[in-house]
Amino acid sequence: MSLLTETRKLIVPPRTVPGPSPLARAAVPPLAPGALPGLGHAGALLRDPLGFLGSLSRHGGVVRIRLGPRTVCVVTDARLVHTLLVALAHDCPRGAVQDTLKTAFGDGLLMSEGQAHRDRRRIIQPAFGPDRMGEYLAVMQQVTEERAARWRPGQVLDVAKEMNHLALEIVTRTLFDARLSEDATVAFHRALPDLVKGQIIQSLYPKPSLARLPLPVNRRFDDAVRVLNRVVDQAVNGRAPTAGAGAGARRTLPALLRAATDPATGCPLTEADVRSEAITMFGAGTETVSTTLTWLLDELLRHPEAEARILDELDEHLPVGTVPTPEALARLTYTRSVTQEVVRLHAPNAFLMRTAQVPVELGPYRVPAGTELLYSLTALHRDPVRYPEPTSFRPERWQDGGGTGRPSFLPFGAGKHKCIGEAFAWAELTVAAAAILRRWRPTAVPGSRAREVVWTTVQAHGLRVRLAPRGARSPRGRTAAASPDGDAASSPGNAVASSQGEPPPDRCPFTAPAAATSPAPAPAPAAPTTPAAPTASATPTSPAGPAAPQPRAHLRLAADRHADWVVHHGLLTAPELPRYRAYALHELIGHAFPRTRGAELDLLVDMLGWFTILDDRFDGSPGRHPDEARALVDPLIAVLDGAPGGSPSESHTLLSWRELWQRQTASMSPEWRARAAREWRACLATFPAEADHRARGTVPALGLDLTDTMHLRRHGSCLYPFMNILERVHGADAPAALHAEPALHRLRANTADAATLINDLYSLRREERQPGAAFNTVIALQRAHGCTRSRAVHSVRAQVVRLQQESEELRRELLCRHPAGRWYLDGTRELIAGVLAWTSTSDRYLVPDRGRRR
């Protein structure tokens, strides 16, 4: 599939619900395939709940699954879920999962239905009114700053645990004006997993009476309920109202409840009612918010450009030392987009349930009375039809009203049961994140990123970060933070700020040392002649120690042989050689493949030279005319498919490519040849795809963000074929088990992306002077989003840093499982080191002074 086709898939018509017809209305929801005798789909659901639920949409808008003897209907279409929650709310009350908690905690707001729910909601609503929000915001900020002040430079933080404690303290202080003891806080968090596990397991029992059996899971659930009741009692009674307590006491949620009258009986609410609502607020306001905060920090670690934009926006609209107000939060539009994208990508609730009390119709389907209806917010929020690139973190999709009114975005539900604390939760996420990020600069501990653990909620486990003080920010929003050892540490944005002056005319001006952000433990490559490099890539190490550099004599001889080769094959004329040789392509190979000699060295230099000459042709007419591009590339791709050659009319480019392909594949395994052909095909296909985009101007029109442009350009850097060549120069294929690892696929993508972005930074000034639209990531970002050149450069540079950090983590992870593949993993690092060292010194990207010949 061409990259152009992949791009067109981003423009998808909205999914529609089929119109009613007599036949359609009688339709029975289809049964999902794969049901096993006795178990049904329970095994698939338990093995991979998110993957399984997300896969059901291809079978219909409502799909039946079997969980043991029970049949459950899964609603996969967002519009039908919205119908279920709004139009059918009365006929489809809450399901078995919620009933488990109702038995334990009573008929509070979260569990009640009908008139009882409406009455209780009216009583509680004033606690979340706009007049209370200003008071809550001040407390949220104070609580977060107090907790963050207890952290220390260099401390390694278990983020999920710390965010759990923070969210619990915020709820306790804002709604209850109380403080829990440390023992109570620890007991609360220890009890939650047993409560959640027991809730889901008991909801699957075929008979409710099984919950009363003395099974271990039931005993742990009952113990958890008792612990939570004790903790809530401590909060509820922490500031019991007295006759002289005044207005302050009446502002707490318990005081509000105790002053209310039950409309159904005319009597005051009982203490059991107060406890039930308090437990609701503790449960709803703690785990989901803390999980979202954990994912938020994890995503910002992966996307430092988003973190920088948040800090810039805070400096502008919520200066340090000011108390947040609802009006100030409303101006934090980018921060809100980030939190919305985190909630979309990491919906706290894995699935929720309703029960059809009467026969109901959902679109074309008829659902019998008594049917349990399940829907997954995670699946809805990762629907590729409604959210292109659904697993990519793209805050831009929410900007300029992009997410307003989406029926597919339901993090707080819809209809009469929509979460009463929605505004409270959004504010809490923003205020807590702002207070943490302004004080601390977290960096991920290698190998400890957040991972999804699914019960009824999608929890974030495993994220551990090391803390460094954020430090004072300059008026432009850049940070000069001190490391735990007291040294200055640059954030990705510092490099841009340090290069605002007019740069030298002949080198890339957008770089500065980034040693503080480099993840690699080994020394940096030999000092280039450029001011600095986009990232401080390290020279890779092998089991025998650092790789020795190529002997200069070997590289010079390889360069001479390559010059003869390109002239012999008609790729260049003798007068064109001096300028071409100034590119010093052999130096890139010397850095990237430091142990290669002889014929393998010649092959690598010839491959790189051939591709560079081909790439230069697309600076001319073929790069702007898709038909010319296809006429040039299609015969090259045909060679990969085994097309016969020998025609006298074949171009020099095609003839030399045939020879190169034969040299690459000689003596290699069939698996290697198939992989190499596939990846060369993807690489060559980028040329006509980019030409088509230039001709139609579709890249800016699509509004592509950094992730999209990287996806389109991933194969255009030629890094995938050169990663395959690692196996040729090593003399053996990498282990098959290593190739099967998803983590290796991610590492290879990161390597190609980093090379592309580094080249884009160094070639920017040259490509800005080209006629027409250059296909450069920095330029694409400027045109797609109207951002400044500096902002676009900053985003690209920060992405290179992030890619290198993530790649080091992936290498460590893969090395633990596949130690025999160390040479291949080290080779991917050497490739990026070679790209970095070469781009910073080569004359390929020279921009001459006025009047100076190129």
PDB file of N, CA, C and O in Angstrom, residues 94-120:
ATOM      1  N   ARG A  94     -28.376   0.559  35.251  1.00  0.00           N
ATOM      2  CA  ARG A  94     -27.030   0.041  35.398  1.00  0.00           C
ATOM      3  C   ARG A  94     -27.023  -1.478  35.512  1.00  0.00           C
ATOM      4  O   ARG A  94     -28.003  -2.091  35.943  1.00  0.00           O
ATOM      5  N   GLY A  95     -25.845  -2.061  35.161  1.00  0.00           N
ATOM      6  CA  GLY A  95     -25.774  -3.508  35.052  1.00  0.00           C
ATOM      7  C   GLY A  95     -25.148  -4.190  36.250  1.00  0.00           C
ATOM      8  O   GLY A  95     -25.022  -3.636  37.346  1.00  0.00           O
ATOM      9  N   ALA A  96     -24.684  -5.431  35.998  1.00  0.00           N
ATOM     10  CA  ALA A  96     -24.265  -6.318  37.079  1.00  0.00           C
ATOM     11  C   ALA A  96     -23.020  -5.819  37.807  1.00  0.00           C
ATOM     12  O   ALA A  96     -22.874  -6.019  39.012  1.00  0.00           O
ATOM     13  N   VAL A  97     -22.103  -5.179  37.084  1.00  0.00           N
ATOM     14  CA  VAL A  97     -20.875  -4.721  37.733  1.00  0.00           C
ATOM     15  C   VAL A  97     -21.204  -3.689  38.812  1.00  0.00           C
ATOM     16  O   VAL A  97     -20.694  -3.734  39.930  1.00  0.00           O
ATOM     17  N   GLN A  98     -22.087  -2.736  38.453  1.00  0.00           N
ATOM     18  CA  GLN A  98     -22.461  -1.723  39.441  1.00  0.00           C
ATOM     19  C   GLN A  98     -23.307  -2.307  40.557  1.00  0.00           C
ATOM     20  O   GLN A  98     -23.248  -1.835  41.700  1.00  0.00           O
ATOM     21  N   ASP A  99     -24.099  -3.317  40.269  1.00  0.00           N
ATOM     22  CA  ASP A  99     -24.931  -3.928  41.304  1.00  0.00           C
ATOM     23  C   ASP A  99     -24.089  -4.525  42.423  1.00  0.00           C
ATOM     24  O   ASP A  99     -24.506  -4.557  43.584  1.00  0.00           O
ATOM     25  N   THR A 100     -22.889  -5.016  42.066  1.00  0.00           N
ATOM     26  CA  THR A 100     -22.001  -5.562  43.088  1.00  0.00           C
ATOM     27  C   THR A 100     -21.663  -4.506  44.139  1.00  0.00           C
ATOM     28  O   THR A 100     -21.696  -4.760  45.347  1.00  0.00           O
ATOM     29  N   LEU A 101     -21.340  -3.295  43.675  1.00  0.00           N
ATOM     30  CA  LEU A 101     -21.014  -2.222  44.617  1.00  0.00           C
ATOM     31  C   LEU A 101     -22.255  -1.708  45.333  1.00  0.00           C
ATOM     32  O   LEU A 101     -22.166  -1.242  46.473  1.00  0.00           O
ATOM     33  N   LYS A 102     -23.395  -1.779  44.684  1.00  0.00           N
ATOM     34  CA  LYS A 102     -24.624  -1.330  45.332  1.00  0.00           C
ATOM     35  C   LYS A 102     -24.899  -2.161  46.576  1.00  0.00           C
ATOM     36  O   LYS A 102     -25.322  -1.642  47.625  1.00  0.00           O
ATOM     37  N   THR A 103     -24.639  -3.459  46.483  1.00  0.00           N
ATOM     38  CA  THR A 103     -24.827  -4.331  47.633  1.00  0.00           C
ATOM     39  C   THR A 103     -23.881  -3.935  48.769  1.00  0.00           C
ATOM     40  O   THR A 103     -24.248  -3.988  49.946  1.00  0.00           O
ATOM     41  N   ALA A 104     -22.686  -3.500  48.415  1.00  0.00           N
ATOM     42  CA  ALA A 104     -21.683  -3.191  49.433  1.00  0.00           C
ATOM     43  C   ALA A 104     -21.854  -1.806  50.030  1.00  0.00           C
ATOM     44  O   ALA A 104     -21.671  -1.621  51.240  1.00  0.00           O
ATOM     45  N   PHE A 105     -22.220  -0.813  49.197  1.00  0.00           N
ATOM     46  CA  PHE A 105     -22.162   0.570  49.647  1.00  0.00           C
ATOM     47  C   PHE A 105     -23.502   1.290  49.688  1.00  0.00           C
ATOM     48  O   PHE A 105     -23.553   2.456  50.079  1.00  0.00           O
ATOM     49  N   GLY A 106     -24.550   0.642  49.264  1.00  0.00           N
ATOM     50  CA  GLY A 106     -25.846   1.295  49.356  1.00  0.00           C
ATOM     51  C   GLY A 106     -26.265   1.983  48.062  1.00  0.00           C
ATOM     52  O   GLY A 106     -25.557   1.994  47.065  1.00  0.00           O
ATOM     53  N   ASP A 107     -27.441   2.613  48.140  1.00  0.00           N
ATOM     54  CA  ASP A 107     -28.101   3.156  46.959  1.00  0.00           C
ATOM     55  C   ASP A 107     -27.775   4.642  46.809  1.00  0.00           C
ATOM     56  O   ASP A 107     -28.643   5.505  46.851  1.00  0.00           O
ATOM     57  N   GLY A 108     -26.477   4.961  46.632  1.00  0.00           N
ATOM     58  CA  GLY A 108     -26.073   6.356  46.481  1.00  0.00           C
ATOM     59  C   GLY A 108     -26.258   6.843  45.065  1.00  0.00           C
ATOM     60  O   GLY A 108     -26.856   6.172  44.203  1.00  0.00           O
ATOM     61  N   LEU A 109     -25.735   8.036  44.794  1.00  0.00           N
ATOM     62  CA  LEU A 109     -25.910   8.650  43.482  1.00  0.00           C
ATOM     63  C   LEU A 109     -25.391   7.759  42.365  1.00  0.00           C
ATOM     64  O   LEU A 109     -26.018   7.643  41.306  1.00  0.00           O
ATOM     65  N   LEU A 110     -24.247   7.127  42.574  1.00  0.00           N
ATOM     66  CA  LEU A 110     -23.650   6.305  41.533  1.00  0.00           C
ATOM     67  C   LEU A 110     -24.469   5.059  41.231  1.00  0.00           C
ATOM     68  O   LEU A 110     -24.451   4.545  40.117  1.00  0.00           O
ATOM     69  N   MET A 111     -25.224   4.564  42.227  1.00  0.00           N
ATOM     70  CA  MET A 111     -25.935   3.295  42.059  1.00  0.00           C
ATOM     71  C   MET A 111     -27.435   3.466  41.840  1.00  0.00           C
ATOM     72  O   MET A 111     -28.100   2.555  41.365  1.00  0.00           O
ATOM     73  N   SER A 112     -27.986   4.597  42.200  1.00  0.00           N
ATOM     74  CA  SER A 112     -29.442   4.748  42.187  1.00  0.00           C
ATOM     75  C   SER A 112     -29.967   4.969  40.772  1.00  0.00           C
ATOM     76  O   SER A 112     -29.227   5.344  39.863  1.00  0.00           O
ATOM     77  N   GLU A 113     -31.258   4.785  40.603  1.00  0.00           N
ATOM     78  CA  GLU A 113     -31.919   4.938  39.310  1.00  0.00           C
ATOM     79  C   GLU A 113     -33.209   5.738  39.493  1.00  0.00           C
ATOM     80  O   GLU A 113     -33.700   5.928  40.609  1.00  0.00           O
ATOM     81  N   GLY A 114     -33.730   6.192  38.359  1.00  0.00           N
ATOM     82  CA  GLY A 114     -35.059   6.801  38.343  1.00  0.00           C
ATOM     83  C   GLY A 114     -35.172   8.036  39.226  1.00  0.00           C
ATOM     84  O   GLY A 114     -34.272   8.852  39.329  1.00  0.00           O
ATOM     85  N   GLN A 115     -36.339   8.135  39.926  1.00  0.00           N
ATOM     86  CA  GLN A 115     -36.623   9.312  40.743  1.00  0.00           C
ATOM     87  C   GLN A 115     -35.653   9.434  41.901  1.00  0.00           C
ATOM     88  O   GLN A 115     -35.253  10.541  42.275  1.00  0.00           O
ATOM     89  N   ALA A 116     -35.225   8.291  42.460  1.00  0.00           N
ATOM     90  CA  ALA A 116     -34.265   8.341  43.567  1.00  0.00           C
ATOM     91  C   ALA A 116     -32.955   8.990  43.119  1.00  0.00           C
ATOM     92  O   ALA A 116     -32.346   9.783  43.848  1.00  0.00           O
ATOM     93  N   HIS A 117     -32.544   8.679  41.910  1.00  0.00           N
ATOM     94  CA  HIS A 117     -31.316   9.278  41.384  1.00  0.00           C
ATOM     95  C   HIS A 117     -31.499  10.778  41.166  1.00  0.00           C
ATOM     96  O   HIS A 117     -30.604  11.576  41.516  1.00  0.00           O
ATOM     97  N   ARG A 118     -32.615  11.175  40.600  1.00  0.00           N
ATOM     98  CA  ARG A 118     -32.860  12.597  40.355  1.00  0.00           C
ATOM     99  C   ARG A 118     -32.914  13.386  41.665  1.00  0.00           C
ATOM    100  O   ARG A 118     -32.364  14.486  41.774  1.00  0.00           O
ATOM    101  N   ASP A 119     -33.571  12.813  42.669  1.00  0.00           N
ATOM    102  CA  ASP A 119     -33.655  13.505  43.965  1.00  0.00           C
ATOM    103  C   ASP A 119     -32.271  13.683  44.585  1.00  0.00           C
ATOM    104  O   ASP A 119     -31.923  14.768  45.077  1.00  0.00           O
ATOM    105  N   ARG A 120     -31.473  12.607  44.569  1.00  0.00           N
ATOM    106  CA  ARG A 120     -30.151  12.680  45.187  1.00  0.00           C
ATOM    107  C   ARG A 120     -29.235  13.635  44.410  1.00  0.00           C
ATOM    108  O   ARG A 120     -28.432  14.343  44.995  1.00  0.00           O
TER     109      ARG A 120
END
